[in-house]
Coordinates of N, CA and C and ligand atoms in Angstrom, one line a residue:
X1 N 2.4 14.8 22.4 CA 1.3 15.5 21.8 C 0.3 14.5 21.4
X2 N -1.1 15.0 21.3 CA -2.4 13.9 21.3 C -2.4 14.3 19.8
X3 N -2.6 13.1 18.6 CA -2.9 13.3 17.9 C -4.3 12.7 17.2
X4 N -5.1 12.9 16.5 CA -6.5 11.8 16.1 C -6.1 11.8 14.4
X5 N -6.2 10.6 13.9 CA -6.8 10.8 12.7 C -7.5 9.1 13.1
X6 N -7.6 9.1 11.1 CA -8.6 7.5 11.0 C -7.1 6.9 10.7
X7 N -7.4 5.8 11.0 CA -6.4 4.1 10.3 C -7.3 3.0 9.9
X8 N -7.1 2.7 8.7 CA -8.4 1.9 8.1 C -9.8 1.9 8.8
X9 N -10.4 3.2 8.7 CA -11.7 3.3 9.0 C -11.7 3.1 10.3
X10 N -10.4 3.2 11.3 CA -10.9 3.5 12.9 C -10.2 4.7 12.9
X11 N -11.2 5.4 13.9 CA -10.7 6.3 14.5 C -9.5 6.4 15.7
X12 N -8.8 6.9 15.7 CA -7.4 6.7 16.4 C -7.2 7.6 17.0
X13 N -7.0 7.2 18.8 CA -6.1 8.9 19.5 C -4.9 8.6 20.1
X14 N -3.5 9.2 19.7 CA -2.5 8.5 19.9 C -1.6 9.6 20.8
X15 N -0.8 9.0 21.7 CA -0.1 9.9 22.4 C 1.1 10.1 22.1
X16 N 1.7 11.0 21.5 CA 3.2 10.5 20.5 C 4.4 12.0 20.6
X17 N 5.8 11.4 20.7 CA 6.8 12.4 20.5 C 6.4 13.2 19.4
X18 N 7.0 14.5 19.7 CA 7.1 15.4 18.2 C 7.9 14.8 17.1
X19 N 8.5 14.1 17.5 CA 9.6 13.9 16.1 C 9.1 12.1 16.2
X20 N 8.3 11.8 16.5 CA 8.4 10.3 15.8 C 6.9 10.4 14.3
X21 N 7.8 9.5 13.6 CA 7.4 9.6 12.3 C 6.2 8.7 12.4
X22 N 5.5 9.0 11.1 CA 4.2 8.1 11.1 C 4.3 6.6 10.8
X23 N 5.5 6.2 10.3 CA 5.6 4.8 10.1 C 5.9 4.4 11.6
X24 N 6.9 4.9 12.5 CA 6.8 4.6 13.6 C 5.7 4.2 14.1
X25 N 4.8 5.1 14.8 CA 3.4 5.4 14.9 C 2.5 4.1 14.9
X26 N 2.8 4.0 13.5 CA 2.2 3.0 13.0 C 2.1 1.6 13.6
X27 N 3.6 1.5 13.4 CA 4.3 0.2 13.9 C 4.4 -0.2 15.5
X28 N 4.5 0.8 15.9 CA 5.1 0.6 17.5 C 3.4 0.9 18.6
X29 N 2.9 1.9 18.1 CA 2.1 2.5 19.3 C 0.6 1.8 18.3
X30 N 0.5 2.1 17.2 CA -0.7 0.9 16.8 C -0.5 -0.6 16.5
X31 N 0.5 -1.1 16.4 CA 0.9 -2.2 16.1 C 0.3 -2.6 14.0
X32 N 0.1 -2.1 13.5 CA -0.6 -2.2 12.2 C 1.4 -2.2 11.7
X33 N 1.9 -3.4 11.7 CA 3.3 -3.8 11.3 C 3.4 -4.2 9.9
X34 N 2.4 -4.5 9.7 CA 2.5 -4.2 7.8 C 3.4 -3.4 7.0
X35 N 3.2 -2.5 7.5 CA 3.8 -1.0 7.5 C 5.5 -1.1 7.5
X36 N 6.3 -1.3 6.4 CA 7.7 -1.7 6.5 C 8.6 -0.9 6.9
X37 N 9.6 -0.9 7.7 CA 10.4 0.3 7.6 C 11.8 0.0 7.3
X38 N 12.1 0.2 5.6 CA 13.9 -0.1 5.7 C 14.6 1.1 5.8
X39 N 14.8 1.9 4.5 CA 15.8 2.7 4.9 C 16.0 4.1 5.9
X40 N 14.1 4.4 6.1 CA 14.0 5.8 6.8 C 14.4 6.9 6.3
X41 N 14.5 7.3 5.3 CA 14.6 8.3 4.7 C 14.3 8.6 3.3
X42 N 13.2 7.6 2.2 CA 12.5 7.9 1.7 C 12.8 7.4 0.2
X43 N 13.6 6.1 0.7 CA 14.6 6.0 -0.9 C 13.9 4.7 -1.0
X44 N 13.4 3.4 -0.3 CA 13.1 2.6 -0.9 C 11.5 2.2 -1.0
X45 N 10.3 2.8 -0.2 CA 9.4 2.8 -0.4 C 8.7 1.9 0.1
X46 N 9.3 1.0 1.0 CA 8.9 0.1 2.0 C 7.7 0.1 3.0
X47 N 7.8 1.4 3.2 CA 6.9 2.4 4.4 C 5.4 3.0 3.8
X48 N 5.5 3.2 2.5 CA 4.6 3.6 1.9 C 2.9 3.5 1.9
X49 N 1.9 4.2 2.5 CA 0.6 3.8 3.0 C 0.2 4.8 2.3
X50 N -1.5 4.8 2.3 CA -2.4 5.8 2.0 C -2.7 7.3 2.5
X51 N -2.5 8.4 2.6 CA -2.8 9.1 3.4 C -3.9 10.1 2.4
X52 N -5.2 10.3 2.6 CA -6.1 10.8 2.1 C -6.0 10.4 0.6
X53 N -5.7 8.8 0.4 CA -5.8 8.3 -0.8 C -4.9 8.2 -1.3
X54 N -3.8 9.6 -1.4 CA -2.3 9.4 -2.0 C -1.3 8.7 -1.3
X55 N -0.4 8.1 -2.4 CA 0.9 7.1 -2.2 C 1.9 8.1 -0.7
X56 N 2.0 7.8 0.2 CA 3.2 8.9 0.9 C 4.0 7.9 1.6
X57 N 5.2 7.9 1.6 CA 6.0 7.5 2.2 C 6.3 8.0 4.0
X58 N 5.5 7.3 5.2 CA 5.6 7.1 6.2 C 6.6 7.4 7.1
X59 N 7.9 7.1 6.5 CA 9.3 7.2 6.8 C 9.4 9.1 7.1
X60 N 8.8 9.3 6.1 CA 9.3 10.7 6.1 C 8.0 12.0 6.4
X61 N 6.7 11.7 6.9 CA 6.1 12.6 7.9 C 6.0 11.9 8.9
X62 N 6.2 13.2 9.8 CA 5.5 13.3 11.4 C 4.3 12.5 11.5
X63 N 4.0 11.7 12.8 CA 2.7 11.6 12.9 C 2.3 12.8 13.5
X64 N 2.8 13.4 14.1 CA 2.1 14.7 14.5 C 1.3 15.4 13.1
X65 N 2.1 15.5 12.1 CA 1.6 15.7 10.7 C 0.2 14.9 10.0
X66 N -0.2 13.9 10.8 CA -1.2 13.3 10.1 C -2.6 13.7 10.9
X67 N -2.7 14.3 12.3 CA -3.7 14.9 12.5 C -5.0 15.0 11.8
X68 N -5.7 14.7 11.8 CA -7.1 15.0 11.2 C -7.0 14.1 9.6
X69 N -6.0 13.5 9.2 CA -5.9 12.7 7.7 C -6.6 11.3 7.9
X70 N -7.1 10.5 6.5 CA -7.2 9.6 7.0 C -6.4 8.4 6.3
X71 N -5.7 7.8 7.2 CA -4.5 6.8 6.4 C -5.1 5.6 6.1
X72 N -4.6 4.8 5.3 CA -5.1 3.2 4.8 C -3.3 2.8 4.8
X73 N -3.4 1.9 5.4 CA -2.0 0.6 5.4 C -2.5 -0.6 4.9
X74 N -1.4 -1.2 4.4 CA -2.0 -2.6 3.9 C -2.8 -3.5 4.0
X75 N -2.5 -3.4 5.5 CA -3.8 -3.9 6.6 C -5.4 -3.8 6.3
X76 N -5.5 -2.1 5.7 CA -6.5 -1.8 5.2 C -7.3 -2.4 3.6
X77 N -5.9 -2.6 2.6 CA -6.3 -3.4 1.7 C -6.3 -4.7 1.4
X78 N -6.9 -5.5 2.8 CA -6.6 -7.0 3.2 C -7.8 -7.3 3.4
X79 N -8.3 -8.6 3.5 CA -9.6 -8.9 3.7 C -9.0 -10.6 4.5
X80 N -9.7 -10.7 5.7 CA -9.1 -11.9 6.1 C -9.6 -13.6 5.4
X81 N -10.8 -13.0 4.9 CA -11.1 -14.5 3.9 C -10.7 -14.9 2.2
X82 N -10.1 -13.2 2.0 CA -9.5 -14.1 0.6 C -9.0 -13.1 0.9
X83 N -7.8 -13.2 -0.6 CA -7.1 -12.6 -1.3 C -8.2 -11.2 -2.2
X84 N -6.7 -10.0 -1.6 CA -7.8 -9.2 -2.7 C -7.3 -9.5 -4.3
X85 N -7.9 -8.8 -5.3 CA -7.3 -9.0 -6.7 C -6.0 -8.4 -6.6
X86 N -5.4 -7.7 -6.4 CA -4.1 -7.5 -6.3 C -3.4 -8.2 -5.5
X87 N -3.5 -8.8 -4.3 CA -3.1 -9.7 -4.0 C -2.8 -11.1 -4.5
X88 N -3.8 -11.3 -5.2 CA -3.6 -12.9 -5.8 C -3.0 -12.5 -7.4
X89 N -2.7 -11.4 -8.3 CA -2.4 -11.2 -8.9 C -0.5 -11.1 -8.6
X90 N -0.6 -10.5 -7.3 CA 1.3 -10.9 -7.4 C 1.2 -12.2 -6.8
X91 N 0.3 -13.2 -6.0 CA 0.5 -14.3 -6.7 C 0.8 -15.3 -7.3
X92 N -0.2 -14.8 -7.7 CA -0.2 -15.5 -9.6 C 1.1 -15.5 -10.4
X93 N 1.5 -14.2 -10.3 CA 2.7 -13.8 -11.0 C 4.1 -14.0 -10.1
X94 N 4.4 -14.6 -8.8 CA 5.3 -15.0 -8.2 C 6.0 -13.5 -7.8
X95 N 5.3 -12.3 -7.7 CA 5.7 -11.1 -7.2 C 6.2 -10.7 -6.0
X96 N 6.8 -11.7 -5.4 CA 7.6 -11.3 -4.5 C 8.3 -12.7 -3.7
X97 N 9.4 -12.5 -3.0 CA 10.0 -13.1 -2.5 C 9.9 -13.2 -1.2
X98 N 11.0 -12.6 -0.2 CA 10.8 -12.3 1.2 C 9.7 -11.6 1.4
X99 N 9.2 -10.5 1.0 CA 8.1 -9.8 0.9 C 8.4 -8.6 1.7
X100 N 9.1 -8.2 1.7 CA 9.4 -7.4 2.5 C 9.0 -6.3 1.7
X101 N 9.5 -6.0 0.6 CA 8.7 -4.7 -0.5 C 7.3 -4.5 -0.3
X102 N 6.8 -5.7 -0.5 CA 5.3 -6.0 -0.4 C 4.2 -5.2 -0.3
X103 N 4.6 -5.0 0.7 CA 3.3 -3.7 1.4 C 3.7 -2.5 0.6
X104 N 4.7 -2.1 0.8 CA 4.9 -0.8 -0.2 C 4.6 -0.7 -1.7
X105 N 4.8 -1.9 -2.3 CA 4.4 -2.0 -3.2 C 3.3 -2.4 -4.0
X106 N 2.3 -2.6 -2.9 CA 1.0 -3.0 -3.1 C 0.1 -1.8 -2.8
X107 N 1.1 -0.9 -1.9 CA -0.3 0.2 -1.6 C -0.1 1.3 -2.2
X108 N 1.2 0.8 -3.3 CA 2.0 2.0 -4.4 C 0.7 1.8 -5.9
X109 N 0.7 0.4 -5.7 CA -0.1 -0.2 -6.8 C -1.5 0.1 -6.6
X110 N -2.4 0.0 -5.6 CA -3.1 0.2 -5.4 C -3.8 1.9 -6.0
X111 N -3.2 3.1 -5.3 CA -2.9 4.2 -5.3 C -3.2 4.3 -6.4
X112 N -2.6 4.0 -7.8 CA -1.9 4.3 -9.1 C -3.4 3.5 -9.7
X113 N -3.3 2.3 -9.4 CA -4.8 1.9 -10.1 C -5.7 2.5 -9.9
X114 N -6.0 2.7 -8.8 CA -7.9 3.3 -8.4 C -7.9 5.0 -9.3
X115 N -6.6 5.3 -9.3 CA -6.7 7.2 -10.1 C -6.3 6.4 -11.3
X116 N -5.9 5.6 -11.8 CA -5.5 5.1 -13.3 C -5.6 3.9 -14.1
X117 N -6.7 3.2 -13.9 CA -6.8 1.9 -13.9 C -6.5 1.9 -15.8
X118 N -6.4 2.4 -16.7 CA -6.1 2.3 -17.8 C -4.5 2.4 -18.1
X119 N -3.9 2.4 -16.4 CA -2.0 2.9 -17.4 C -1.4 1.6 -17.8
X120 N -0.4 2.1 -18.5 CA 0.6 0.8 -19.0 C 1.7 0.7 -18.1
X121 N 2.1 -0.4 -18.9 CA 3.6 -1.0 -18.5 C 4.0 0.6 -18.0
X122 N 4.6 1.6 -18.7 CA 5.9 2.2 -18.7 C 5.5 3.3 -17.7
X123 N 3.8 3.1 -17.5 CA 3.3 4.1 -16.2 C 3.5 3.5 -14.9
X124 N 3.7 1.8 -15.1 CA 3.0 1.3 -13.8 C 5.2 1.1 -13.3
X125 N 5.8 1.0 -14.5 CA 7.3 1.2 -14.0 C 7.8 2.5 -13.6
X126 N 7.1 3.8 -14.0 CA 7.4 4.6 -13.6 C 7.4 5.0 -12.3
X127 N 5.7 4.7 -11.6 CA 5.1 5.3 -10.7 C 6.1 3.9 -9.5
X128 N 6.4 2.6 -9.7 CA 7.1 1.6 -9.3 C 8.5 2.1 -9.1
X129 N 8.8 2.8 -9.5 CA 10.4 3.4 -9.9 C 10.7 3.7 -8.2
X130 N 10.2 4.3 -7.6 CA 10.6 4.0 -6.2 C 10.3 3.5 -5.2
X131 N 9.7 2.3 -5.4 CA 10.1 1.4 -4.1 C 10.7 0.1 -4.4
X132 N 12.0 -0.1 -4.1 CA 13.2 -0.9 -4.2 C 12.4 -2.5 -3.7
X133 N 13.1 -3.6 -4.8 CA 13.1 -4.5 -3.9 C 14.4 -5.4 -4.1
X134 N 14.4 -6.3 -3.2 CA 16.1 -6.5 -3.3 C 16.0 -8.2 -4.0
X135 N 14.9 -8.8 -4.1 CA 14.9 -10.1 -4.6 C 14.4 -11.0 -5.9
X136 N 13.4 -10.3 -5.8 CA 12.2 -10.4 -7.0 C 12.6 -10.3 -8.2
X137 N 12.9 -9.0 -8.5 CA 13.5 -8.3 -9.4 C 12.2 -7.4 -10.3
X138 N 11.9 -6.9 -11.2 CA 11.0 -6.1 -11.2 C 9.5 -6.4 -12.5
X139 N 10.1 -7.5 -13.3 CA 8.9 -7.8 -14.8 C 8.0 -8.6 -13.6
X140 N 8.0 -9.2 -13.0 CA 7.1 -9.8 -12.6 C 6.5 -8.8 -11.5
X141 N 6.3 -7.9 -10.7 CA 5.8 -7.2 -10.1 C 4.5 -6.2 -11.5
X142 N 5.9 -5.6 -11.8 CA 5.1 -4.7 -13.2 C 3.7 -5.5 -13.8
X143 N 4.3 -6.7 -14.3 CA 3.0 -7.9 -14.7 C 1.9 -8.3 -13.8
X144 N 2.4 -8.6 -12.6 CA 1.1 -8.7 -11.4 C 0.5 -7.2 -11.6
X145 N 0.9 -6.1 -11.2 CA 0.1 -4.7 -11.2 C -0.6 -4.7 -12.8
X146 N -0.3 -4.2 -13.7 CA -0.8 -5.0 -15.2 C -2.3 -6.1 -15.0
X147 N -2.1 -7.0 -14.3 CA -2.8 -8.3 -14.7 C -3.8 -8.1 -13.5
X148 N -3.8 -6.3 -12.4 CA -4.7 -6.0 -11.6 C -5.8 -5.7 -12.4
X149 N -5.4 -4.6 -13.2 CA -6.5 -3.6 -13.8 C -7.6 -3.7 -13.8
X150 N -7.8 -4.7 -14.3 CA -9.2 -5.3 -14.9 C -10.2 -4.8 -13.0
X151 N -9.5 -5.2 -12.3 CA -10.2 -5.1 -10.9 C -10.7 -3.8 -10.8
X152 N -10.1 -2.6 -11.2 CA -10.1 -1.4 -11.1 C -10.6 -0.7 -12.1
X153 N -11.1 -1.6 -12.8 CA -11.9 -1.1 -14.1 C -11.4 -0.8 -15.6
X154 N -10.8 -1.4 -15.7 CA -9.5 -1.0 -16.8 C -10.1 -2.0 -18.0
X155 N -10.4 -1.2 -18.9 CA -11.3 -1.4 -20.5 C -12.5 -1.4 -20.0
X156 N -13.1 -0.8 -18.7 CA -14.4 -0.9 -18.9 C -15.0 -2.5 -18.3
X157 N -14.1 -2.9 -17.8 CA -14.6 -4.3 -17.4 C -15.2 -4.4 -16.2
X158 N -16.4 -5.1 -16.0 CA -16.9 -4.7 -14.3 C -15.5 -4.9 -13.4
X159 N -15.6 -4.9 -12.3 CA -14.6 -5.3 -11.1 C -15.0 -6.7 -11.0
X160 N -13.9 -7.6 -10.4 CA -14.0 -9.1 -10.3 C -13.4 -9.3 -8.7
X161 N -13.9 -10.1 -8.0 CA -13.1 -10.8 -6.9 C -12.7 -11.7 -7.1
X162 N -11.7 -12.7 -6.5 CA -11.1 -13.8 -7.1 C -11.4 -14.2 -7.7
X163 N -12.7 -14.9 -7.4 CA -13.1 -16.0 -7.6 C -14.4 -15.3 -9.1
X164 N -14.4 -14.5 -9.4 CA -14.7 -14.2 -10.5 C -16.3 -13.5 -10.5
X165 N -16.7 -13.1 -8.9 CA -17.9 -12.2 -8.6 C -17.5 -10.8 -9.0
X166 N -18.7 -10.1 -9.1 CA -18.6 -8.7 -9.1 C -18.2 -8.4 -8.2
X167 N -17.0 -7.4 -8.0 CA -16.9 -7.0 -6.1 C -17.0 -5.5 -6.2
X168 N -17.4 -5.4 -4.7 CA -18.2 -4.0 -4.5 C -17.0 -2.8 -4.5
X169 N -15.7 -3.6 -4.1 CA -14.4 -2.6 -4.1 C -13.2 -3.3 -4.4
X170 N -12.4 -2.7 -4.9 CA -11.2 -3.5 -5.6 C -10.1 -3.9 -4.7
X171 N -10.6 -3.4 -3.3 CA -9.9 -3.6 -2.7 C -10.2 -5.1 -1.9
Ligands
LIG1 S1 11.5 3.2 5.0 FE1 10.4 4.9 4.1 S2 11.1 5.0 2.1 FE2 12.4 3.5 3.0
LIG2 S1 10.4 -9.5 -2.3 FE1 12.2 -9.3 -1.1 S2 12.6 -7.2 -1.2 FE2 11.0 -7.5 -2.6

């Protein structure tokens, strides 16, 4: 089946089984491998990308299902000359290990900032609460997302890029 949607601001026409999923999709027939895939069935959040803005786990629609949506993968919250602020914030904070979580957990974070740049700790553990990581372990993730805000507007602060310019997107 032909399906079209966008993938970080390209437009995409992809020729794909009924039953393969969009993290497949992603991974195999676009190559945008950012895109993690552990358990496949929706429990650790590895897979997790944008689809019309909201957090959705990959693993578990169709790409046939994404038709006409438009997705953002991590790929899409990257910039190849710096670090975005959320990026250099789990940096800063030693947020991750193998990295494997990574992507899911950055486009979980992401998601949650841009609709909530004022939440706390117990929001950013909550909405965190499912995507697993097996190394890290979890105050330091929570603290990197926390120590984003400010990027996303959180107390009213302009947005910053690393290096301490106004940036036009937080991403
Ligand atoms: S691979 Fe999708 S939630 Fe684990
Ligand atoms: S950094 Fe290894 S699973 Fe999270």
């Amino acid at each position: 089946m032909r399906v079209q949607f966008k993938v970080n601001g390209r437009n995409v026409d992809v020729d794909v089984e009924p039953r393969l999923t969009l993290a497949d999709c992603l991974r195999h027939h676009l190559r945008l491998t950012g895109t993690h895939v552990g358990c496949e069935h929706g429990v650790c959040g590895a897979c997790t990308v944008l689809v019309d803005g909201a957090a959705v786990r990959a693993c578990l629609i169709l790409a046939v299902q994404a038709d006409g949506v438009e997705v953002v993968t991590v790929e899409g919250l990257s910039h190849d000359d710096h670090l975005t602020p959320l990026q250099a914030s789990f940096r800063k904070h030693h947020a991750l290990q193998c990295g494997f979580c990574t992507p899911g957990m950055i486009t979980t974070a992401h998601a949650l900032l841009t609709n909530e740049p004022h939440c706390d700790a117990d929001r950013v553990r909550e909405v965190l609460s499912g995507n697993l990581c097996r190394c890290t372990g979890y105050i330091s993730i929570v603290e990197a997302v926390l120590d984003a805000r400010s990027a996303y507007g959180h107390e009213g602060e302009p947005a910053k890029d690393p290096a301490g310019n106004p940036a036009k997107n937080p991403t």
